[in-house]
Every structure is written in structure tokens, then in C-alpha cells.
XYZ file of C-alpha atoms in Angstrom:
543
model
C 0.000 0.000 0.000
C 0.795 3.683 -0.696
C 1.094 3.973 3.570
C 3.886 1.849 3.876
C 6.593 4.250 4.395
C 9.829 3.584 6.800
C 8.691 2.489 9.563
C 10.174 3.940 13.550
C 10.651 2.032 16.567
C 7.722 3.896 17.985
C 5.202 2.478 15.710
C 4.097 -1.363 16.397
C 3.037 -4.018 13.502
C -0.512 -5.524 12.325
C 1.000 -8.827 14.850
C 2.092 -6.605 17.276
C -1.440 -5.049 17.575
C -2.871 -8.301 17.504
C -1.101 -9.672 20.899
C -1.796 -6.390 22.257
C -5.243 -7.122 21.811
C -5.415 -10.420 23.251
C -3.311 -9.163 26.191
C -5.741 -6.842 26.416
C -9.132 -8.933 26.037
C -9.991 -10.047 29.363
C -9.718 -6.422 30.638
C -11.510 -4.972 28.480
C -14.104 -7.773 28.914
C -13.957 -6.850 32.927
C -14.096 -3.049 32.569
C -17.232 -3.377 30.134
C -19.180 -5.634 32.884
C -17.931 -3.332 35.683
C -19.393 -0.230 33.321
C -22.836 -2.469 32.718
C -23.283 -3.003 36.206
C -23.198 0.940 37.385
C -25.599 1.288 34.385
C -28.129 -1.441 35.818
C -27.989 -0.087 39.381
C -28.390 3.307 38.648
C -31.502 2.832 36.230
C -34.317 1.322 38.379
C -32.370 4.521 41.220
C -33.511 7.384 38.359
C -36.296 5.689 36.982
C -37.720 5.896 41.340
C -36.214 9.937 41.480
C -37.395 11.468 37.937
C -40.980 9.400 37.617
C -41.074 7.241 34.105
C -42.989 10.408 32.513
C -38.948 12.135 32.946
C -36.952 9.269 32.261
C -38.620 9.287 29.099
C -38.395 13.055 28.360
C -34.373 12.680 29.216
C -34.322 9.296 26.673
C -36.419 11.351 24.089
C -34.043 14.278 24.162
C -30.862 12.511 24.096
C -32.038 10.500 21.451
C -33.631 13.981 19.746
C -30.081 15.578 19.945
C -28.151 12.887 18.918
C -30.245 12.364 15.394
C -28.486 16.308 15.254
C -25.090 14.707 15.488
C -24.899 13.255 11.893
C -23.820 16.284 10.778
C -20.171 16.025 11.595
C -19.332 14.444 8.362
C -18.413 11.231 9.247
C -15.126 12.251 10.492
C -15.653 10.616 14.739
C -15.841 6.932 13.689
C -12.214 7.477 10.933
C -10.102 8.195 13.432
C -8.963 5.045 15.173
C -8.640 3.205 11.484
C -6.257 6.166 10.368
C -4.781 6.100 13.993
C -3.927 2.609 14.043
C -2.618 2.651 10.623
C -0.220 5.591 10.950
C 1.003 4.098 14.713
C 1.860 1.077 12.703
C 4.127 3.145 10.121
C 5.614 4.903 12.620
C 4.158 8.361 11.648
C 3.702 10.292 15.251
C 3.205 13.775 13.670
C 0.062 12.780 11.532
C -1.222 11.063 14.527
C -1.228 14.285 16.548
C -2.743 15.916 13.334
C -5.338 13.945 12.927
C -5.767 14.517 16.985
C -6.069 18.233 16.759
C -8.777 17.869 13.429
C -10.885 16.079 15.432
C -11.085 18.352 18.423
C -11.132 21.145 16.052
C -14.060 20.053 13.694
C -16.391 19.581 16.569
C -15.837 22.796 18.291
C -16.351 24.538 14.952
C -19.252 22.626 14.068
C -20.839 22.940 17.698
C -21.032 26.823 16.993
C -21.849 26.673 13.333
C -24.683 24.694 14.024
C -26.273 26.145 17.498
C -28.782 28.071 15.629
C -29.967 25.189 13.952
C -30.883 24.049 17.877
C -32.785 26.884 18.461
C -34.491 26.471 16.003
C -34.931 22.971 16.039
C -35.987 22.999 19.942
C -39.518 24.349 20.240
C -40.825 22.415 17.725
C -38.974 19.206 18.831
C -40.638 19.867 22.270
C -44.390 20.835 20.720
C -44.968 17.446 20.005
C -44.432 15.935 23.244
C -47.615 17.639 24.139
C -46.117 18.565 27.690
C -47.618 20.936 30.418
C -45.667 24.569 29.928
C -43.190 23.999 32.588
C -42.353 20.670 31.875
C -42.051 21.995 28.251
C -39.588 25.201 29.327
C -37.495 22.278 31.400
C -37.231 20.056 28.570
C -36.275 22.891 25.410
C -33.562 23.854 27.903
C -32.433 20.538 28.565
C -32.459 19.930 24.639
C -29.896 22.757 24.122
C -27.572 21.335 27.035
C -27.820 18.367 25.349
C -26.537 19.987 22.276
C -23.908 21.204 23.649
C -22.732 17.983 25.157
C -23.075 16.145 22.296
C -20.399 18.362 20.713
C -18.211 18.839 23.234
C -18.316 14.831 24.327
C -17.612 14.463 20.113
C -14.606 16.999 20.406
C -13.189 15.195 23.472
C -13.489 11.684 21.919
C -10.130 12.100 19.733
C -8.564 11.294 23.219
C -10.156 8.042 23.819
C -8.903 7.497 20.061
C -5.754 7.669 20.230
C -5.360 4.877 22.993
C -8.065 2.906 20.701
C -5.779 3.319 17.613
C -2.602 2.459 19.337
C -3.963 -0.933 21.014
C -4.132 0.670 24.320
C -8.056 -0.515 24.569
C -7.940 -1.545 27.914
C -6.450 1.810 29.235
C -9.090 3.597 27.246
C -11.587 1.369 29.195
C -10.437 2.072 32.229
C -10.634 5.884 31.790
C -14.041 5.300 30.496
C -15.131 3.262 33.655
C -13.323 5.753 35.330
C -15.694 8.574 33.816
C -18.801 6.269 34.629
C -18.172 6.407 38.049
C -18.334 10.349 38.470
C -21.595 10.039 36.383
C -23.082 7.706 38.759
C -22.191 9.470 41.939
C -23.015 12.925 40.300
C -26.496 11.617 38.841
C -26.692 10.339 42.607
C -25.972 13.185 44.372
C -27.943 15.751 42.503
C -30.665 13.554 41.762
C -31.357 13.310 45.839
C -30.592 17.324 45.886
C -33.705 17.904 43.413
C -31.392 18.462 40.692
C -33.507 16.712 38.183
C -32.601 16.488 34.835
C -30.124 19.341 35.312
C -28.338 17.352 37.339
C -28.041 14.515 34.858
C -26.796 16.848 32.493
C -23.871 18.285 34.893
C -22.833 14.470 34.957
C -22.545 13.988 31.698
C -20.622 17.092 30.787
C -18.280 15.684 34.206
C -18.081 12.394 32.720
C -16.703 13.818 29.114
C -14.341 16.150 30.731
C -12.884 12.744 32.972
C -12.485 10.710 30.703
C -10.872 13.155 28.025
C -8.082 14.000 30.651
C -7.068 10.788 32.219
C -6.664 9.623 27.612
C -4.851 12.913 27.474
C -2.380 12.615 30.083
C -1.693 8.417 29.105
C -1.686 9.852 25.778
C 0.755 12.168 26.181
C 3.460 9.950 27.852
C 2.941 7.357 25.164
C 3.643 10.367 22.271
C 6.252 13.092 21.736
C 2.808 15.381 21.495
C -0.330 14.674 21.257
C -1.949 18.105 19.679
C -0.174 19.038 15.592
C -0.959 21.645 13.563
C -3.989 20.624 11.760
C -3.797 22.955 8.814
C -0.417 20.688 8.251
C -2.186 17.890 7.576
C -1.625 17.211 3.895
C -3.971 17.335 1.156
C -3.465 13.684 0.734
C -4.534 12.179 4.080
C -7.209 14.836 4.636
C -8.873 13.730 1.177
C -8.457 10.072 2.183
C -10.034 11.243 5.880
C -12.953 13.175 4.453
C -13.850 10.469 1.797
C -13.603 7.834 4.249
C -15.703 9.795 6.502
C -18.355 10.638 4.049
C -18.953 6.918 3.634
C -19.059 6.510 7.411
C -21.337 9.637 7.442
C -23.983 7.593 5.340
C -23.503 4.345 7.617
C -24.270 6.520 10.586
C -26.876 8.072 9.511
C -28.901 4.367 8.391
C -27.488 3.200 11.899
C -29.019 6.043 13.650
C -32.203 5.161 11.978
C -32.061 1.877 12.546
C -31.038 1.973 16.313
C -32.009 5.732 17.870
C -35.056 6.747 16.273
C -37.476 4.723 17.940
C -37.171 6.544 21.014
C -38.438 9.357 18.992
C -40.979 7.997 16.959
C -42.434 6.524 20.305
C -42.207 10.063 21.573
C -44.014 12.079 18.902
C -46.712 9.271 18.277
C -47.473 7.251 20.999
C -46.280 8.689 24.307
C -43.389 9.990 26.676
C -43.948 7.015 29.566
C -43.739 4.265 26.291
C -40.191 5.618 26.016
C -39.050 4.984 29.206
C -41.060 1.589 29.310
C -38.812 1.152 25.805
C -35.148 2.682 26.864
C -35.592 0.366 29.685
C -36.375 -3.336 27.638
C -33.245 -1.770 25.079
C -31.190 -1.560 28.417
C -31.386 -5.101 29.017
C -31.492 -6.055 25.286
C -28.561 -4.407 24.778
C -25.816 -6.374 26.657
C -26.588 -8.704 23.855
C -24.834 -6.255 21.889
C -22.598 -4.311 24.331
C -20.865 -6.917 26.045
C -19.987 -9.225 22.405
C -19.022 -6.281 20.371
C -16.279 -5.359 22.941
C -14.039 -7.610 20.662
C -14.761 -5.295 17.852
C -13.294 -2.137 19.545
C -10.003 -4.926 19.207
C -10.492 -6.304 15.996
C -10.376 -2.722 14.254
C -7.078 -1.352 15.127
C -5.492 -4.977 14.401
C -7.010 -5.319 11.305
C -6.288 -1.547 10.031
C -2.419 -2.583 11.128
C -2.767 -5.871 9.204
C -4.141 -4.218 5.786
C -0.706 -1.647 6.267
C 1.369 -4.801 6.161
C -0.666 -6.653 3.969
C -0.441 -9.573 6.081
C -2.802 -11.442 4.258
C -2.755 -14.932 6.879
C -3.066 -12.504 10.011
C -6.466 -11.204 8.481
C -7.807 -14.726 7.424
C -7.342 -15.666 11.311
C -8.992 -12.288 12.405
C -11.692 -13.360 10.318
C -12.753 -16.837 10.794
C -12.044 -16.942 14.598
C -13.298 -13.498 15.090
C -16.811 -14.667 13.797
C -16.547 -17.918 16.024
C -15.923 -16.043 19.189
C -18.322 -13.259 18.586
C -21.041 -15.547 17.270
C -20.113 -17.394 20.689
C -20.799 -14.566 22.776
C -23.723 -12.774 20.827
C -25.146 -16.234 21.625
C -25.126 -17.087 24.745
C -25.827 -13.897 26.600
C -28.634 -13.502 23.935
C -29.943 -16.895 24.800
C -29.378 -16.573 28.724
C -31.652 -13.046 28.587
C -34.456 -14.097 26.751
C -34.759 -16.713 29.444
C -34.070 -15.327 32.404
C -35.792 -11.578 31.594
C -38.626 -12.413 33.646
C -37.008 -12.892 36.945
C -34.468 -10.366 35.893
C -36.679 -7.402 35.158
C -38.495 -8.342 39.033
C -35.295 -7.949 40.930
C -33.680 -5.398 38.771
C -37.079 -2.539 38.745
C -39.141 -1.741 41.689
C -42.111 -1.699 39.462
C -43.613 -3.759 36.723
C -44.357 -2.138 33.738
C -46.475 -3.292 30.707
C -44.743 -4.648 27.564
C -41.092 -5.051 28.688
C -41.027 -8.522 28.423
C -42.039 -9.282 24.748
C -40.157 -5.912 23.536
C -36.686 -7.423 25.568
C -37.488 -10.619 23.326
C -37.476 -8.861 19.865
C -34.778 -6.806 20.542
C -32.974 -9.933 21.784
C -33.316 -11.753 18.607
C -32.883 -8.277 16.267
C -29.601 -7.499 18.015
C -28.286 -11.310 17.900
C -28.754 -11.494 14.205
C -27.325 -8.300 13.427
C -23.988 -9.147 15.498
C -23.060 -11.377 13.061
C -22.280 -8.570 10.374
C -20.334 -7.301 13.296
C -17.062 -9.099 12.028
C -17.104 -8.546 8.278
C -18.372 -4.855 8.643
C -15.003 -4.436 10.953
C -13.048 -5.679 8.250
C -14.684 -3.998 5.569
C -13.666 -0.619 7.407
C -9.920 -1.387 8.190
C -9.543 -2.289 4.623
C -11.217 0.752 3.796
C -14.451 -0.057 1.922
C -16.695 1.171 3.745
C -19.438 0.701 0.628
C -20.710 -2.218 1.862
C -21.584 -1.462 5.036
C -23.283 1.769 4.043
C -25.452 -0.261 1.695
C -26.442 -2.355 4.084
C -27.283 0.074 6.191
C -28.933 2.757 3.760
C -31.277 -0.858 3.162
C -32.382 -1.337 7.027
C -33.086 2.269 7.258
C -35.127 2.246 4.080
C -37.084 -0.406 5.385
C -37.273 0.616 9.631
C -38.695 4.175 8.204
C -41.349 2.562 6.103
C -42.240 -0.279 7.955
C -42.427 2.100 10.687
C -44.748 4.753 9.507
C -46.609 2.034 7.825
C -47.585 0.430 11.491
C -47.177 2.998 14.122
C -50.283 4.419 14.189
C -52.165 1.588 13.298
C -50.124 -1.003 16.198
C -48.532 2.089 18.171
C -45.438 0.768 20.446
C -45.223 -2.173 18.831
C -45.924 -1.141 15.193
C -42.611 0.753 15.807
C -40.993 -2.380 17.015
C -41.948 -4.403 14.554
C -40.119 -1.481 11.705
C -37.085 -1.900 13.701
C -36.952 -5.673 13.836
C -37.663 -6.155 10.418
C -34.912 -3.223 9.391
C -32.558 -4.673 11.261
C -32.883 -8.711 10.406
C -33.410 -8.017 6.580
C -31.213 -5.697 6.006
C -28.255 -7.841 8.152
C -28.789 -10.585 6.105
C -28.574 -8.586 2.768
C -25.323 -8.049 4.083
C -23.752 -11.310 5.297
C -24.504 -12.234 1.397
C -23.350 -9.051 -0.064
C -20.182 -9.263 2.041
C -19.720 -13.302 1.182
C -20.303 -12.379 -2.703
C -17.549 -10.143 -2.809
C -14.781 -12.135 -0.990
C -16.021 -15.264 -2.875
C -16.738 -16.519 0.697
C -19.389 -19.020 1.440
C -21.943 -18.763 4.498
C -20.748 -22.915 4.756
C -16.902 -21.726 5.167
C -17.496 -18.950 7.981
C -20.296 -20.568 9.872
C -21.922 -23.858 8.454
C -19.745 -26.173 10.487
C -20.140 -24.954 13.494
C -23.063 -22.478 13.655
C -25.918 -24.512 13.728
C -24.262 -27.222 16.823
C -24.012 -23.500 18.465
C -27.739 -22.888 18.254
C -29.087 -26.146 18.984
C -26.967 -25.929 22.545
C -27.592 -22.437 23.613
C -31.572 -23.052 22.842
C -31.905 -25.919 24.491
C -30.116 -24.533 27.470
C -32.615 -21.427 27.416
C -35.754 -23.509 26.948
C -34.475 -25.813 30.344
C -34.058 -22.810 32.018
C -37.219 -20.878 31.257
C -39.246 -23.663 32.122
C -37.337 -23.568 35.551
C -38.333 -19.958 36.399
C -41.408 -20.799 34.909
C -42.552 -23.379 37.429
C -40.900 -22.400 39.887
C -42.553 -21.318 43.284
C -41.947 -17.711 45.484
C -40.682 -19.089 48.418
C -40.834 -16.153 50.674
C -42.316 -12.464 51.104
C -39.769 -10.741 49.077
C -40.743 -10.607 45.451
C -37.205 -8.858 44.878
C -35.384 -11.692 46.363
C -37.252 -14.364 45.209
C -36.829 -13.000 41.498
C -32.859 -12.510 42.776
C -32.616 -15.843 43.685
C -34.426 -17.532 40.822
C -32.124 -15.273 38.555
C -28.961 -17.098 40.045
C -30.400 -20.678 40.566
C -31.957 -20.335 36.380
C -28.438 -18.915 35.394
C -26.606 -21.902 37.021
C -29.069 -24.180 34.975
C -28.437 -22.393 32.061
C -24.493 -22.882 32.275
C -24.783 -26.198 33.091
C -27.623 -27.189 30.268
C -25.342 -25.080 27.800
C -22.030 -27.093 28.809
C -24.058 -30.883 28.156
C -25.372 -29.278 24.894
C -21.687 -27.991 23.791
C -20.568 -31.931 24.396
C -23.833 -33.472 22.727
C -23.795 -31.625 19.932
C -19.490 -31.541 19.176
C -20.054 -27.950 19.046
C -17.228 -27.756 21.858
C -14.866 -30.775 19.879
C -15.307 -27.754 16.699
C -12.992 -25.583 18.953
C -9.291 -25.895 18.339
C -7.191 -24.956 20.860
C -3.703 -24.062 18.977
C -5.728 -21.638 16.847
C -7.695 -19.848 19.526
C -3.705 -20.005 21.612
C -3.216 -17.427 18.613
C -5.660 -14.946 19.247
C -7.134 -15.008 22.613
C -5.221 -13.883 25.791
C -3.548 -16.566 27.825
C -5.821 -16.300 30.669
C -8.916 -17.263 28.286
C -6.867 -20.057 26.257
C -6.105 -21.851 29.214
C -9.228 -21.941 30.039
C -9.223 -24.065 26.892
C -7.289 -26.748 28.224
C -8.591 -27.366 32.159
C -10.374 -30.307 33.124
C -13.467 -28.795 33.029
C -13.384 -27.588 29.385
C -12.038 -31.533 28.646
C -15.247 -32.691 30.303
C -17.151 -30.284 27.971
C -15.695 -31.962 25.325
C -12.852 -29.689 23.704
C -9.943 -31.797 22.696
C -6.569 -31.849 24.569
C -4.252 -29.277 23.010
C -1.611 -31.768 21.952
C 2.439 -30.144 22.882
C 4.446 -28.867 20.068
């Protein structure tokens, strides 16, 4: 490639990235389940302070405000692919470049565009058909929202550049590090009668945290961290914006896909139905969150690899980068959808209508859709971002008119429904679009082990379902009965999942030397105890 200049001692190699990465897995794997349980405990804690009707209003406008981020050209999701590829060349200077456009875009933008806020605002709020002080509260709380949306953008180039040089799990960290002030903030002004004022002063806290605890591990990993952007070079800023106007388009059909119901709901059905809603996608979403944490690792390795052209490095990426995040999408999706109804009972202090049944589409939605999650990475590091955008300009297409079609015939779930359907169809038009063009078969990446997969993790969710189902309260505390059927259904799940894995040789499909390769040390010997043996993976013979 044109990129492969001389390369420094400073920069490290597509292979270097990649045991980074797996050094790096298990962290990151304990910092995002350490971030997802503040998140848990602090929802039912403001959903009791602000009343559902305001939970809603504050996941309306977030969701409202962020539809106004597309317009930052697609430049926030290029930077750790460019990041990663100039750390691997060695090339420091563009690295603090690129830093300093970033930063310097978003400011810029933040002030071009505040009058489109105001303007935007009132008739954002009209619809919500609130009482006039509620209404005053929430157009003020829009424009703080704007502002943080920019700001939190500008600040983001930090967390980049520990993302682009393989430092994920210090990135992590400072981003756990930033949850926590959130939490205690939302905590401590929500009991002071803060309101959603006070959510909003955490938020701006958390960005300014986590941007200085990046900056400062930043700095002592680079020579500087801030360039001259106007130095850039005509070159790499034409390669930037182009790749970022592709990556504008894919946002925009991912925002549809995945943000706008919240709004929808809002303007057509009700405030409270978004709360009900953010709260199901809350739960949904580890199905998502937790999985695609080996994305945030697969990019910068990848990017690295296409630099080198190291061709075998990629292949691995690939095939075992689909059979571990296939792995994971699966069985947290499976152990959700059968333990959600003890799990929303312990987790809320109230029962609300629908959650169930919209945690179970979203469930299945966001499980399908993860399995693009691997080929779309790749398609980005080797910079072809075409087909994901037409995959995504596909679901959008369908979510909007599926949507309007059936939300104000079906309401909530006419909305649901769009979203589902976007999301399945337009995933699977890509898995073949992406398979076309490599002259890969579904058989190669998945057939031999995909459907043994399935059969075990279903199975295991059916066994335990029917356990919750049946089982008895056994004593006056809803909340700990659900608590303990949550951890007594879990256990069954596990242990149902491990029996599948050996009945069905999905577990004899997993080859230890090759996962030795790519996963940290911690998680391949995991491979090789006497507990995985009695699962039924084969004994990693010695070299």
C-alpha cells in the first residue's frame, strides 16, 4: 500500500497489535461488565427519582439531539482506522494531526450549528404535548444536550488515540473511570432535586474525565499529542474526508435503525412508552454491548494488518473473530431471553407493561445483526466502507417505512416491529453481499459450526425458562425471590449449555492451537482445564 513508508521504533506491527489485543481482552471484557453493572444499578435509582414520565423526556431528548449529530461528516468513527494505521508506520506527527482535526471540527461545528438548535428545539418539544413547565425544562435541557453532544464528540479524539494504538484496555479504564463520576453525580444531585439538570452536569463531568485521564496516558505514550492541523496534507485529509463521508452515510442508516425509535415513540405514541422502551433496550442491549467489545479490538489490528498486507493474520482475524463473537452474541442472547422475567423483578421496583415481549425482539434483532459485526469491521480497516453503508442505507429504508406504515395503526409495537424487520433483513442482505464479494461461502465462515451453536444455547434457554417458569416464590420478598431464581436459572443455564456444547461436538469444533493465537492466555487456558475436557474440547496436543 501507498502507507507503507519507513517504519520507527515507535510504531508497532498488524502482529504486534494483535497480541496487544489479546493481552488486552480479558480487561476490556472486565471493565465493560464493571461499566454495565453501574448502568443497571443506577436505572431502576432514576427511573424511582425522575418518575417514568422524565426518564422518558431525558431518553427522548438525548435521542432527539443525537439524530443532530450526523452532521459532523463522518469524520468521529475514521479516526482510530487512520490512527492505528499511521502508529503502525511509525508516523507520530500525523497522529497528533489527525488529533487536533478532530477536536477542532467539533468545536467549529458545535457553533456553526447552534442556531440550527434553536431552532430545532420548540418544535422538537411541541410534540411531546407537555404541560408549559415541563415543556420550558425540557427545550432547555435539549440545548444542554446539544452542547454535550459536541463537546463529548470533540473530546473523543482522546479516547482514540489509545483505541488506535492498542491501548483498549487503558481507554476502558478511563471510560469506567468517567462512569463512576456520572453515577455518583447523577446520585448526588438527583437526591438534591437536581432533576434532569443534574443529569446533564454528569454527563458534561463524565466527558471532561475521561478526556483527561486519555490525554495525560496519551501524552506519555507520544512526543505530542496536539499538531498543527492545517499541516495535515492534502493527501490524508482527502483520504479522511472520503472515508468519513462513507461513514457519514452508515451513521446516519445506523441512527435510523437503532435511535429513532425513542423518537418515533415520543411524537406518536407517548413519553412514559419511552421509558417503558429505553428500559427493555437496556437489558437487550448487553446482547450487543458486552460481544461487540471484541470489535473495539479487531479494528485497530485489522487496520495494522491491511498496512502490512499480512494477508494470513487477516484470514485468522476473520474466521475466529466470527466464532468467538457468534459465541458470545449467543449465549448472553440466549441466557436473557430466558431469564428476563425474573431479571426485570429484581432489577425494577415496578412492573411495567410490555417489557417482556419488547426485551425478546430486541434480543433476537440485536443477535442477528452481530453477526455482520465481524465482516463490517473488516470492511472498514480495509477501507471499503461501501458495503456497510449499503447495508445500512437498506435497514433504514425499510425501519422508516415499515415504521410509519404500522405505528399508528399497532402504536409501540408497530414501531418495534419497523425496527426488527430493518434490522434482520437488512443484516442478512449483508452477510450475502459481504460473502459475494470475498467469494466466501456462508458454509466456510459458519456452516460447520453455527448450527451445533444454536441447537446448545436453545436448548439450554428452553431448560431454564421452564425452571423460572414453574418455579414457586418461596418467601415475602418478590425482589429476592426474582434474585434468587435469577442465580439458581443462570446456574441451569451454564450447566444445560455445557451438556449441549458436548452433545452436539459444538465444543470438539474448537481448536485450541488456533484460539492459543488470538485469545489472551488467561482465556486459552481456560481451553485446556479439566473442566473444558469434560465439555468436550480436545486436549491441546504439545508442540
Amino acid at each position: 500500500m501507498a502507507d507503507s513508508v519507513q517504519t520507527e521504533p515507535s510504531g508497532l506491527s498488524g502482529r504486534g497489535q494483535a497480541r496487544r489485543v489479546a493481552g488486552n481482552s480479558v480487561g476490556l471484557m472486565g471493565l465493560q461488565l464493571a461499566r454495565l453493572v453501574i448502568a443497571f444499578l443506577l436505572t431502576p435509582f432514576m427511573l424511582n427519582q425522575l418518575g417514568l414520565l422524565q426518564f422518558g423526556l431525558w431518553t427522548f431528548l438525548g435521542s432527539a439531539t443525537g439524530m443532530l449529530g450526523i452532521l459532523d461528516l463522518g469524520i468521529g468513527t475514521t479516526f482510530v482506522r487512520f490512527i492505528a494505521r499511521h502508529h503502525a508506520t511509525g508516523d507520530m506527527v500525523s497522529i497528533a494531526r489527525l488529533a487536533s482535526l478532530g477536536v477542532a471540527i467539533y468545536l467549529v461545528l458545535g457553533v456553526l450549528l447552534s442556531p440550527v438548535a434553536l431552532a430545532v428545539g420548540p418544535l422538537v418539544v411541541h410534540h411531546l404535548h407537555l404541560a408549559p413547565p415541563l415543556a420550558s425544562e425540557a427545550f432547555r435541557v435539549f440545548l444542554l444536550l446539544f452542547a454535550y453532544l459536541f463537546v463529548a464528540n470533540a473530546m473523543a479524539p482522546m479516547s482514540a488515540l489509545l483505541a488506535g494504538m492498542g491501548d483498549l484496555r487503558l481507554a476502558s479504564l478511563a471510560g469506567l473511570a468517567g462512569q463512576v463520576v456520572y453515577a455518583v453525580l447523577v446520585a448526588v444531585t438527583l437526591l438534591g432535586g437536581a432533576g434532569l439538570y443534574g443529569v446533564v452536569l454528569a454527563s458534561f463531568c463524565q466527558v471532561a474525565v475521561v478526556a483527561a485521564i486519555c490525554y495525560v496516558i496519551a501524552r506519555r505514550r507520544l512526543d505530542r499529542v496536539f499538531a498543527n492541523p492545517l499541516r495535515i496534507g492534502r493527501d490524508l485529509l482527502g483520504e479522511v474526508l472520503s472515508f468519513g463521508g462513507w461513514m457519514q452515510i452508515n451513521k446516519l442508516s445506523t441512527m435510523v435503525n437503532l435511535e429513532t425509535d425513542a423518537v418515533v415513540i415520543g411524537a406518536a405514541v407517548s413519553v412514559s412508552d419511552v421509558g417503558i422502551y429505553q428500559v427493555a433496550n437496556r437489558l437487550a442491549l448487553l446482547t450487543r454491548m458486552f460481544p461487540l467489545t471484541l470489535l473495539s479490538a479487531l479494528l485497530p489490528a485489522a487496520s495494522a494488518a491491511y498496512a502490512e498486507a499480512d494477508h494470513a493474520l487477516l484470514r485468522r482475524l476473520r474466521t475466529e473473530g466470527n466464532r468467538v463473537l457468534t459465541g458470545f452474541s449467543l449465549v448472553v442472547g440466549g441466557a436473557i431471553a430466558s431469564l428476563s422475567p425474573a431479571f426485570i423483578d429484581a432489577w425494577l421496583p415496578h412492573r411495567y407493561p410490555h417489557l417482556q415481549i419488547i426485551v425478546l425482539l430486541l434480543v433476537v434483532s440485536y443477535v442477528i445483526n452481530n453477526l455482520t459485526g465481524v465482516g463490517t469491521t473488516m470492511v472498514q480497516a480495509a477501507g471499503r466502507p461501501r458495503l456497510e453503508v449499503e447495508y445500512g442505507v437498506v435497514g433504514a429504508l425499510l425501519n422508516v417505512g415499515l415504521t410509519v406504515g404500522l405505528v399508528f395503526e399497532f402504536g409501540l409495537y408497530g414501531v418495534l416491529a419497523g425496527t426488527v424487520a430493518g434490522i434482520v433483513l437488512s443484516s442478512l442482505y449483508f452477510l450475502w453481499r459481504y460473502h459475494r464479494t470475498y467469494s466466501l461461502t456462508f458454509r466456510q465462515e459458519f456452516g460447520a459450526w453455527l448450527w451445533r451453536l444454536v441447537l446448545s444455547v436453545s436448548a439450554a434457554a428452553v431448560a431454564a425458562r421452564a425452571f423460572i417458569t414453574m418455579m414457586p416464590w418461596w418467601s415475602s420478598e418478590p425482589r429476592l425471590d426474582a434474585t434468587l431464581l435469577v442465580a439458581t436459572g443462570f446456574t441451569l443455564y451454564v450447566i444445560a449449555l455445557s451438556v449441549g456444547f458436548r452433545v452436539s461436538g459444538f465444543a470438539a469444533s474448537i481448536d485450541p492451537s488456533m484460539f492459543r493465537k488470538v485469545l489472551p492466555a488467561p482465556l486459552a487456558g481456560a481451553l485446556q482445564t479439566r473442566l473444558a475436557f469434560a465439555v468436550g474440547i480436545r486436549r491441546l496436543q504439545s508442540d
